[in-house]
mmCIF file of C-alpha atoms in Angstrom:
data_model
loop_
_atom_site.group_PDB
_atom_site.id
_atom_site.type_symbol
_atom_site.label_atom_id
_atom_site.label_comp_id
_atom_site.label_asym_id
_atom_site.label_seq_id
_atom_site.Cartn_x
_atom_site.Cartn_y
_atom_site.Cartn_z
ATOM 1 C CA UNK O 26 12.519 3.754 -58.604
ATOM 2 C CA UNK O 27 8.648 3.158 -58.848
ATOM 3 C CA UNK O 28 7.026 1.186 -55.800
ATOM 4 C CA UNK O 29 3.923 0.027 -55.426
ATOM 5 C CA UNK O 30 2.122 -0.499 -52.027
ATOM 6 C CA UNK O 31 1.901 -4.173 -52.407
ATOM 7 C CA UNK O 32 5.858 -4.203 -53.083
ATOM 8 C CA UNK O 33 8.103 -6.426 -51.001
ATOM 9 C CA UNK O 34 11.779 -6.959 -50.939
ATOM 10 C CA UNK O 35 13.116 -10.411 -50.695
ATOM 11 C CA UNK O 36 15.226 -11.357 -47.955
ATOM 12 C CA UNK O 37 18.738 -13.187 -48.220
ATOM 13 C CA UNK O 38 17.028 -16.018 -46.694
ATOM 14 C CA UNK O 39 14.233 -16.310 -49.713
ATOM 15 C CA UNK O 40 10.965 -14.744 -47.848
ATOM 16 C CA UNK O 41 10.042 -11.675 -48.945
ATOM 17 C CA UNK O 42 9.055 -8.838 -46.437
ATOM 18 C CA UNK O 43 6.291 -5.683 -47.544
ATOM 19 C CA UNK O 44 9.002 -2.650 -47.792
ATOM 20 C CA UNK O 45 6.512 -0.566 -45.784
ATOM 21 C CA UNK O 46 5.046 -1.572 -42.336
ATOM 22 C CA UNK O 47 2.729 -0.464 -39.432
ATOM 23 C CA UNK O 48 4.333 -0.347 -35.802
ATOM 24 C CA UNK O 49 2.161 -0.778 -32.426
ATOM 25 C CA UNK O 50 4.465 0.842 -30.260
ATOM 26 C CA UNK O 51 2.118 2.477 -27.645
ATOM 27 C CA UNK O 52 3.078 4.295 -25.136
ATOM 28 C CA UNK O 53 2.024 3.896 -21.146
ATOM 29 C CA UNK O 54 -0.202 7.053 -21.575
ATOM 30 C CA UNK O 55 -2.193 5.657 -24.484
ATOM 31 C CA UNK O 56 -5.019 2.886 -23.803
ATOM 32 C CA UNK O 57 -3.555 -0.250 -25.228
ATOM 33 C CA UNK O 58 -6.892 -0.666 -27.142
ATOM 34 C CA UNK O 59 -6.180 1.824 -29.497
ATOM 35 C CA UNK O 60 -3.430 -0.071 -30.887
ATOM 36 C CA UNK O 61 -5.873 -2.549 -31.768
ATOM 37 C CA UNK O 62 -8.324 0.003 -33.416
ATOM 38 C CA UNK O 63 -5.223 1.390 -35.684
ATOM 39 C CA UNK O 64 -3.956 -1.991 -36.517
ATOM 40 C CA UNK O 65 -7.358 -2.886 -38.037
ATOM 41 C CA UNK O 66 -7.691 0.094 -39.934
ATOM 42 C CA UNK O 67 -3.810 -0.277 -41.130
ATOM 43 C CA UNK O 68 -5.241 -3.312 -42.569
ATOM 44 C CA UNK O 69 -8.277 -1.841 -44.123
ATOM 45 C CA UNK O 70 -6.104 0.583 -45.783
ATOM 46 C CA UNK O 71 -3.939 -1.851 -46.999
ATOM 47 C CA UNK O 72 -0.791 -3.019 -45.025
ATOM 48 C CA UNK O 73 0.423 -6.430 -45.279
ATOM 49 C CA UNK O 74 3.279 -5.784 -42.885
ATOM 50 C CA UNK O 75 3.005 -5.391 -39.052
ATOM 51 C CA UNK O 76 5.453 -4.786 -36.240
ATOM 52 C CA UNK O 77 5.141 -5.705 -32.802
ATOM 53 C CA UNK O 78 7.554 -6.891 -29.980
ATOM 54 C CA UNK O 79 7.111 -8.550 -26.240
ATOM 55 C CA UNK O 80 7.992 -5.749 -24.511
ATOM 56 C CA UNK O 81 5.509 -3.006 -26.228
ATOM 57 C CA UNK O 82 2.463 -5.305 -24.296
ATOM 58 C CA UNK O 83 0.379 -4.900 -27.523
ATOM 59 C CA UNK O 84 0.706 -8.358 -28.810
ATOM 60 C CA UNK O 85 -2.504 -9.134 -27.510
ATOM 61 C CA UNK O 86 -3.986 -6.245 -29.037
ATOM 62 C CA UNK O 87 -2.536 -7.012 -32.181
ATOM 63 C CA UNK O 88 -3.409 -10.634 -32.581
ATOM 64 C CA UNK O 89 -7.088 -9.725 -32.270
ATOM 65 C CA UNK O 90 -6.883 -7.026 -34.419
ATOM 66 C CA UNK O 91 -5.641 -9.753 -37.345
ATOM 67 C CA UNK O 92 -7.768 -12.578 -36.557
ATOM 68 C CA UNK O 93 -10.731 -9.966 -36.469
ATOM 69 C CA UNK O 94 -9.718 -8.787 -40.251
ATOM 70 C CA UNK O 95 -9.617 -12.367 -41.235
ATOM 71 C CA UNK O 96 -13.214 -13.348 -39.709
ATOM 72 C CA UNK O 97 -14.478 -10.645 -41.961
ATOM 73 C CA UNK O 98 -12.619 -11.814 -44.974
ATOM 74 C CA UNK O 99 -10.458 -8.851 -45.750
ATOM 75 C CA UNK O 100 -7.074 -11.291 -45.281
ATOM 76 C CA UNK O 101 -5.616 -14.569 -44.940
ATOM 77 C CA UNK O 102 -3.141 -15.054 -42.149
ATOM 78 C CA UNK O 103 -0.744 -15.786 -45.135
ATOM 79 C CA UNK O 104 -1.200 -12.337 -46.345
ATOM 80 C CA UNK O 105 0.064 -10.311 -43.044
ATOM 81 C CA UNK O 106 3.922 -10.618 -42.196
ATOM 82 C CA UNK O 107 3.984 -10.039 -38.261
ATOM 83 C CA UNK O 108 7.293 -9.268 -36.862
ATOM 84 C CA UNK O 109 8.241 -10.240 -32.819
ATOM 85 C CA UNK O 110 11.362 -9.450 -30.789
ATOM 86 C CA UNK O 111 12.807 -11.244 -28.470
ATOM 87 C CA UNK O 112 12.968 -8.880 -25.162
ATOM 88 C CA UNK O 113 17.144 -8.347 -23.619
ATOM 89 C CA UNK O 114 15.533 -10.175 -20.343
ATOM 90 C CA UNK O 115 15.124 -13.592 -22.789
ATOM 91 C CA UNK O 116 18.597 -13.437 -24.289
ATOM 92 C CA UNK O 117 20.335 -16.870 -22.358
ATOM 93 C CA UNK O 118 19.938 -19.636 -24.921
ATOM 94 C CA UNK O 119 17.343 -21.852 -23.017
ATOM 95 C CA UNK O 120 14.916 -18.488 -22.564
ATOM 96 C CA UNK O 121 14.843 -17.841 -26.424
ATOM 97 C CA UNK O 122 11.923 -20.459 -27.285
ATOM 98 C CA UNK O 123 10.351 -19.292 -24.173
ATOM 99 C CA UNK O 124 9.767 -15.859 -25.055
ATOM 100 C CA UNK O 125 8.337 -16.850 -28.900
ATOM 101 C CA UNK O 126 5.915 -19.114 -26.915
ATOM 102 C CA UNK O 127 4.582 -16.906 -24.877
ATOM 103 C CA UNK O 128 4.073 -14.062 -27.764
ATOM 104 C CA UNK O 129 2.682 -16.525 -30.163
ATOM 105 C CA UNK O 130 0.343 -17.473 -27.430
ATOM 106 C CA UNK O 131 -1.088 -13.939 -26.726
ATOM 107 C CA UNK O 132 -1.401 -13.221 -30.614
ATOM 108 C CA UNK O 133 -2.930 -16.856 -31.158
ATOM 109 C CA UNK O 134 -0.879 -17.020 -34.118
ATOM 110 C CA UNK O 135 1.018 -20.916 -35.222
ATOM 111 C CA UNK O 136 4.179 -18.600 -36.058
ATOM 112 C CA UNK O 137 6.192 -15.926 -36.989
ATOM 113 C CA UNK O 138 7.167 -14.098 -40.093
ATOM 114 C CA UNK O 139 10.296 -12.517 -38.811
ATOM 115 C CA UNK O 140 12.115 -12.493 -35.416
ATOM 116 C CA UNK O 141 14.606 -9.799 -34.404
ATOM 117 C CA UNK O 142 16.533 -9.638 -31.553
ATOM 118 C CA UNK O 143 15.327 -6.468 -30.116
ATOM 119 C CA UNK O 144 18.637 -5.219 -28.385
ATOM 120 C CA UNK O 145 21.962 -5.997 -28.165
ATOM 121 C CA UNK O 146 21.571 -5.659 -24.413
ATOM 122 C CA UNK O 147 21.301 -8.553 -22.033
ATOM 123 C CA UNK O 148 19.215 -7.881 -18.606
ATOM 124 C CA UNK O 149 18.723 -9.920 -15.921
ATOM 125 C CA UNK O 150 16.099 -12.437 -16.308
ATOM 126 C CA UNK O 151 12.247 -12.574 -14.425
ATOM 127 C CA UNK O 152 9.078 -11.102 -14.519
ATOM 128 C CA UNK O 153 10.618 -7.398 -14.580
ATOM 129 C CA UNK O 154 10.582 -5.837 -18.247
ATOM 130 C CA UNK O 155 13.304 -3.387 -17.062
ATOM 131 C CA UNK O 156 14.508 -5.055 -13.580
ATOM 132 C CA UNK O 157 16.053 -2.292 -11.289
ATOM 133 C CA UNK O 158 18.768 -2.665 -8.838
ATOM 134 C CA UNK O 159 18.873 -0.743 -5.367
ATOM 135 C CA UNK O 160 21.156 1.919 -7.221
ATOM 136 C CA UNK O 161 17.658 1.983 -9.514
ATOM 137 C CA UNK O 162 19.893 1.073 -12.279
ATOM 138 C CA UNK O 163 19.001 -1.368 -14.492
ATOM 139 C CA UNK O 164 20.447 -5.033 -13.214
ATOM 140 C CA UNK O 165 22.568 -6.164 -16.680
ATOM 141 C CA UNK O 166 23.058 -10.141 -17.531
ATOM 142 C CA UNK O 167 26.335 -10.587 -19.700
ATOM 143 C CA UNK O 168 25.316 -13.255 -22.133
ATOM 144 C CA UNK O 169 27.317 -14.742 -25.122
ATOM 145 C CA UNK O 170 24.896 -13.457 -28.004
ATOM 146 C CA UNK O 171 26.195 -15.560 -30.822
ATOM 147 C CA UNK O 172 25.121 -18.406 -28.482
ATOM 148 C CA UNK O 173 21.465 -16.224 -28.095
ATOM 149 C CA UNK O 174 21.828 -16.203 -31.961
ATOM 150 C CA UNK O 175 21.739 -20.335 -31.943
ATOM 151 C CA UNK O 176 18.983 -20.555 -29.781
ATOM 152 C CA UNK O 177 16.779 -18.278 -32.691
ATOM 153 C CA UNK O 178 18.347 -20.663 -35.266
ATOM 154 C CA UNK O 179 17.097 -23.333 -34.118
ATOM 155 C CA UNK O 180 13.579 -21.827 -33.329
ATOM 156 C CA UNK O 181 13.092 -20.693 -37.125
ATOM 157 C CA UNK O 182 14.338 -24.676 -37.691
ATOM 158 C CA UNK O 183 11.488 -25.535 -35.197
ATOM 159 C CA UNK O 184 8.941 -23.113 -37.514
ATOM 160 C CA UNK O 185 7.941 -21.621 -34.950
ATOM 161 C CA UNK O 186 9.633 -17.810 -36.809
ATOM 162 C CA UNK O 187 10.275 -18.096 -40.765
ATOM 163 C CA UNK O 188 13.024 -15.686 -40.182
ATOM 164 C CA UNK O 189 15.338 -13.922 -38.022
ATOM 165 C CA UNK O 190 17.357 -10.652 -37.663
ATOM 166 C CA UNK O 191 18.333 -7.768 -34.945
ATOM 167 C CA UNK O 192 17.451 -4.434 -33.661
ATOM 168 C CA UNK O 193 19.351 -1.913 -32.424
ATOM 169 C CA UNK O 194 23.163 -3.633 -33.442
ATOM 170 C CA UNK O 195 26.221 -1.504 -34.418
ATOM 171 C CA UNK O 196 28.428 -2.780 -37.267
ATOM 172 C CA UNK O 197 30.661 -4.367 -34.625
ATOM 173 C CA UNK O 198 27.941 -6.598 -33.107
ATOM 174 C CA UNK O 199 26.818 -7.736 -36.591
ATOM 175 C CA UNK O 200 30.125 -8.575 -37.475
ATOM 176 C CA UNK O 201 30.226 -10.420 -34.379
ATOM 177 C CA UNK O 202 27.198 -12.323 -35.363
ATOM 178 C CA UNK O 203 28.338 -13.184 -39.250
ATOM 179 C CA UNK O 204 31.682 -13.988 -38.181
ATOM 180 C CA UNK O 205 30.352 -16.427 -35.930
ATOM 181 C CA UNK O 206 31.686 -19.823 -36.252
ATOM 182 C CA UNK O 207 29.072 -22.333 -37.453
ATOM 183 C CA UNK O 208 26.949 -19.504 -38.618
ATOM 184 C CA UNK O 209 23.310 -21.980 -40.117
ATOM 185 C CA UNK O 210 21.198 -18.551 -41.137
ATOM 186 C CA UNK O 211 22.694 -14.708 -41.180
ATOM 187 C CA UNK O 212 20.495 -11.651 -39.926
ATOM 188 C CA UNK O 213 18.033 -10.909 -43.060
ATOM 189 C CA UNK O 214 17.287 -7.408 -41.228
ATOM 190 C CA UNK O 215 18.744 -5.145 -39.166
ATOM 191 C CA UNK O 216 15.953 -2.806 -37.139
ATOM 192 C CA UNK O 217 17.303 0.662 -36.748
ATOM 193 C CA UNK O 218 16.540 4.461 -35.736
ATOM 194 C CA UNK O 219 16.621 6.251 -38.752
ATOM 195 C CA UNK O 220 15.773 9.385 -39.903
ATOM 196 C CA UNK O 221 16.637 12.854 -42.064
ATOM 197 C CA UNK O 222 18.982 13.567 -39.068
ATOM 198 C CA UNK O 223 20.299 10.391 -38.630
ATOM 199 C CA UNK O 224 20.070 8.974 -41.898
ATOM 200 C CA UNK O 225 22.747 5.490 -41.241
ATOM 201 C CA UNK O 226 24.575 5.853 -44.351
ATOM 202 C CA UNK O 227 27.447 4.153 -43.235
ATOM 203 C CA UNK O 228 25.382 1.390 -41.724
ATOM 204 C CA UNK O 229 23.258 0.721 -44.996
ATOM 205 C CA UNK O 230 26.403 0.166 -46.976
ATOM 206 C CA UNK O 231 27.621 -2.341 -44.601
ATOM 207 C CA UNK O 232 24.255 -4.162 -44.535
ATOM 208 C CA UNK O 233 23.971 -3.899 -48.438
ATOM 209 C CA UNK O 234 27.214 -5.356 -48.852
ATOM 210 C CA UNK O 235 26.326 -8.361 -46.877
ATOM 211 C CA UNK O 236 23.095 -8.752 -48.285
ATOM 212 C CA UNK O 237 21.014 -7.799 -45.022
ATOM 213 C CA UNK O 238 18.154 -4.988 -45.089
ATOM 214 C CA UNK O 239 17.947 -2.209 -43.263
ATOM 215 C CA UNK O 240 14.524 -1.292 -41.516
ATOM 216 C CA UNK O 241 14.157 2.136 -40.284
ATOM 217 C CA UNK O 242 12.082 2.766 -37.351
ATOM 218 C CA UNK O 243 11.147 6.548 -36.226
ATOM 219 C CA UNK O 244 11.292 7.575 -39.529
ATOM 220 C CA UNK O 245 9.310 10.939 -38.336
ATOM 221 C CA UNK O 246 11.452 11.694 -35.496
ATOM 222 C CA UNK O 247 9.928 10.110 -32.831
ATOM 223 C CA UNK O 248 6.477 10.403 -31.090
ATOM 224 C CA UNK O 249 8.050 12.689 -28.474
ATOM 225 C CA UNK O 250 7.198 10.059 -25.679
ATOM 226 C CA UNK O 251 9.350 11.224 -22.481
ATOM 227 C CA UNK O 252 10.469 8.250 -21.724
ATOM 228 C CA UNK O 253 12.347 7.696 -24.844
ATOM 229 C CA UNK O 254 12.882 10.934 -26.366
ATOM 230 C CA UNK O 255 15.813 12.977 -26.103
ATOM 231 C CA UNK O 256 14.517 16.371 -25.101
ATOM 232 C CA UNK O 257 16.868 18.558 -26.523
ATOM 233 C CA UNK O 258 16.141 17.115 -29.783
ATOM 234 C CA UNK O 259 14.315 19.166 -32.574
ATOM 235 C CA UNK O 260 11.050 18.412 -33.958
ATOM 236 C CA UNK O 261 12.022 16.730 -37.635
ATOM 237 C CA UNK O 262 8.520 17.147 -39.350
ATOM 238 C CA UNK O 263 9.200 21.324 -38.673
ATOM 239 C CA UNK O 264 12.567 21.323 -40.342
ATOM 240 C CA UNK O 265 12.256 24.409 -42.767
ATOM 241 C CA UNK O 266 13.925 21.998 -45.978
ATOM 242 C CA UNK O 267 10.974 19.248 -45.446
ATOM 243 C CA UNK O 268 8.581 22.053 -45.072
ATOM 244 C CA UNK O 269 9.538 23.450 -48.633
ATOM 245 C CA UNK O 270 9.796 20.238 -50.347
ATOM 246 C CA UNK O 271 6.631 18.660 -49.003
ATOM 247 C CA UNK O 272 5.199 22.265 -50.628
ATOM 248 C CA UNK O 273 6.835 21.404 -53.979
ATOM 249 C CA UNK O 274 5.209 17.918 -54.346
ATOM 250 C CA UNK O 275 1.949 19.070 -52.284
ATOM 251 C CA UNK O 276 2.524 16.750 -49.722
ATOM 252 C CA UNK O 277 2.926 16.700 -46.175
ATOM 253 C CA UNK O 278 6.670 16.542 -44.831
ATOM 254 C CA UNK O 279 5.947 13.263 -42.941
ATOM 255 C CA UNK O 280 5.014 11.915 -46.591
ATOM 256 C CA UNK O 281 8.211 13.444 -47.909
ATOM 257 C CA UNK O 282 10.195 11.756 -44.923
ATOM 258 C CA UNK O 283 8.912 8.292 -45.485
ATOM 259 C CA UNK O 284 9.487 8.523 -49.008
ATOM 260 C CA UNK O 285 12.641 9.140 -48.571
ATOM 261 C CA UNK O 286 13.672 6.125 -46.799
ATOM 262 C CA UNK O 287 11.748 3.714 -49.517
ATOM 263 C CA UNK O 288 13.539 5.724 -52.552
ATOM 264 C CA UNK O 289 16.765 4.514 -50.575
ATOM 265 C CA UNK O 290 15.683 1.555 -50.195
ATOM 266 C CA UNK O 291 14.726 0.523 -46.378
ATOM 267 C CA UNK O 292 11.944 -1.008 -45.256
ATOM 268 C CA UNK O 293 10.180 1.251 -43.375
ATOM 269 C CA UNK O 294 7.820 1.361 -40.224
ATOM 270 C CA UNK O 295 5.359 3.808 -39.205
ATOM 271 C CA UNK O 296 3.414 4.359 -36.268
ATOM 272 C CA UNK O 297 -0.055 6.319 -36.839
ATOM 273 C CA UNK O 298 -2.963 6.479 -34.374
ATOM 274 C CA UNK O 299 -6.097 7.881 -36.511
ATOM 275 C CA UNK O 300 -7.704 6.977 -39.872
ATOM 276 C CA UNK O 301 -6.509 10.190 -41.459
ATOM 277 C CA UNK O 302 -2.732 9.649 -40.460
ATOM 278 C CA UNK O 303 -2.959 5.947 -41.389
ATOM 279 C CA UNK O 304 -4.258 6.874 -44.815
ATOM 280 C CA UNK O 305 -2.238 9.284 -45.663
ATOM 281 C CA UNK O 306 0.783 6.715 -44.975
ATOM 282 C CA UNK O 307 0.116 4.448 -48.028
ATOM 283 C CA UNK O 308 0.305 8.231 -49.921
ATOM 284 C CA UNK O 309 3.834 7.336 -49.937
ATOM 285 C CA UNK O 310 3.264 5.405 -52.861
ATOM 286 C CA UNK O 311 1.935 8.088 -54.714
ATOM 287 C CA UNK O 312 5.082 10.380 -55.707
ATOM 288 C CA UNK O 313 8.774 10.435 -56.522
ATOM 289 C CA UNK O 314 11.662 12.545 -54.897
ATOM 290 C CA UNK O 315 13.596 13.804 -57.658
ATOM 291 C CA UNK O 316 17.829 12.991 -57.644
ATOM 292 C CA UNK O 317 18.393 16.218 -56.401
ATOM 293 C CA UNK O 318 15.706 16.531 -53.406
ATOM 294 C CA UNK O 319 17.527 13.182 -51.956
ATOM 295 C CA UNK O 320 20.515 14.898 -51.947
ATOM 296 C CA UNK O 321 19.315 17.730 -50.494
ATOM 297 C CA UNK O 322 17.306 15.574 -47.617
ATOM 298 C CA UNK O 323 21.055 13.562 -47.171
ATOM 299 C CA UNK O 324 22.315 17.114 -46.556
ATOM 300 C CA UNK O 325 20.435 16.876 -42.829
ATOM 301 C CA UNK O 326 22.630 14.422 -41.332
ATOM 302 C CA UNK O 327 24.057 15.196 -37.905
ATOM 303 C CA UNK O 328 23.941 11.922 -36.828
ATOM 304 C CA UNK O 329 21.437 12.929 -34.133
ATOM 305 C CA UNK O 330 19.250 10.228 -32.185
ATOM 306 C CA UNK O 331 16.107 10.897 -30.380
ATOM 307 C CA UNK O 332 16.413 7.759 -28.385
ATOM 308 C CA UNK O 333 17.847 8.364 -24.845
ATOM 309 C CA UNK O 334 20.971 6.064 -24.626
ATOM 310 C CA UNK O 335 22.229 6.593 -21.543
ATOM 311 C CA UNK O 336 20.384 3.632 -19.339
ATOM 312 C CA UNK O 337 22.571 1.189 -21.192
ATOM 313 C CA UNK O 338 25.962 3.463 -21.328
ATOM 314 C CA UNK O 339 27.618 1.092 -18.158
ATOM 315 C CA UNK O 340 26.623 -2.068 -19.899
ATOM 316 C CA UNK O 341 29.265 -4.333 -21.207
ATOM 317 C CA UNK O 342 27.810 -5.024 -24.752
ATOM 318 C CA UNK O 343 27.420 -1.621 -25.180
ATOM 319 C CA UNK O 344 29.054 -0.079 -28.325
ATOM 320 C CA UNK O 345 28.265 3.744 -28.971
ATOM 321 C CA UNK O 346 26.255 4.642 -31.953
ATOM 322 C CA UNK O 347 28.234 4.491 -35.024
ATOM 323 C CA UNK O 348 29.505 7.818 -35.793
ATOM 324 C CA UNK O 349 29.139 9.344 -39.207
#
């Protein structure tokens, strides 16, 4: 399969999305500035495709480092597709508008390209990102989220988000979602960890089959941020099978890792902080796995996650990953 850097996939709902995309996750130990810094070199260096969401706090950051690239005249708003999530303390029905408002405001854009609903998690709602209860565990809202579904609905009929999808859902919750009675528009994406060692097989067939992409996020690994990572997880980018193919194609094995989500067709995200890293992204472009290397990279599954699950374990629209 050849791709080009300025390849997109279409969506079931007609738009089409850039297959590869630049995240601005930052975390809390990183000057939110510098996700402004990488996003306008991301652009420099040629991706069309950003992702951002209310609770990374970035949003600001991000919709400078746009309208910046289009006062210079390297891009038309037209030419970036922006992606927002709607944060698990937004999920009641009359909240969901709210919390595209308030992003669209601090990114000074007139809308979105794509919406996702970030988790399948509902918390309680206020000024809290993560609100804690006196047993400092995190206070849980039980909302309906076929009627949180609606609510997006009816904001991509408003314009204010061209399209919607979710984050983070098992094949139970989408099924939830496109059995829904009265279903207007059906996820075009669904946002997922997904990596050599977790490489959602089972979970790409379903979405294929129902005509919904799948988006892989920490397609490295992670970037070993202790509040997210599982610690007894193994760095990916050192496993010795990368290592030797990334020497066959003289290529790094992060190249060789994000090439082997596009070959399987994902749209992929990746997070890079300096102009070397962010360069050497687009690279992806540049080679071809052979048949027999993407067998040999499926070979790494053991359905391993580097994203500590446990705060949501007690909630009640929690479904454990999908085993594989």
């Amino acid at each position: 399969m050849a791709l080009s850097k300025d390849r997109g996939i279409t969506l079931n709902d007609g738009n089409k999305i850039p297959i590869l995309g630049f995240g601005t996750y930052t975390p809390d130990t990183v000057p939110k500035s510098k996700c402004e810094e990488a996003a306008k070199i991301a652009i420099e260096f040629g991706f069309r495709h950003i992702d951002s969401a209310y609770v990374y706090q970035t949003e600001e950051h991000v919709g400078r480092a746009v309208r910046a690239k289009i006062a210079d005249g390297t891009i038309k708003r037209e030419d970036i597709f922006y992606t927002g999530k709607l944060w698990s303390t937004f999920h009641r029905p009359e909240l969901v508008r709210k919390c595209i408002e308030e992003s669209l405001k601090k990114l000074q854009f007139d809308y979105m390209d794509l919406f996702l609903m970030h988790n399948p998690y509902s918390m309680k709602p206020g000024p809290d990102l993560f609100p804690m209860g006196e047993d400092k565990k995190l206070m849980i809202d039980n909302v309906d989220l076929r009627q949180t579904w609606e609510a997006m609905e009816a904001c991509k009929d408003a314009g204010l988000v061209r399209s919607i999808g979710v984050s983070n859902f098992t094949r139970q919750q989408l099924e939830m979602i496109l059995n829904k009675p009265g279903l207007k528009y059906k996820p075009v994406i669904n946002q997922v960890e997904c990596h050599p060692y977790r490489n959602q097989s089972k979970m790409l067939a379903f979405c294929k089959s129902n005509n919904i992409l799948l988006e892989g996020y920490s397609v490295l690994g992670s970037q070993r941020d202790p509040k997210w990572l599982n610690p007894d997880a193994p760095p990916l980018l050192e496993d010795s099978l990368l290592v030797a193919i990334a020497k066959k194609y003289n290529k790094s094995p992060a190249l060789v890792a994000i090439r082997y989500q596009l070959q399987r067709g994902l749209v992929v995200l990746v997070k890079a902080d300096t102009r070397e890293q962010i360069e050497e992204d687009i690279q992806a472009f540049t080679f071809q796995l052979s048949e027999e290397d993407m067998k040999s990279i499926d070979g790494l599954h053991k359905n391993m996650s580097y994203i500590k699950a446990e705060a949501f374990a007690g909630h009640p629209q929690y479904y454990p990953p999908d085993v594989e």
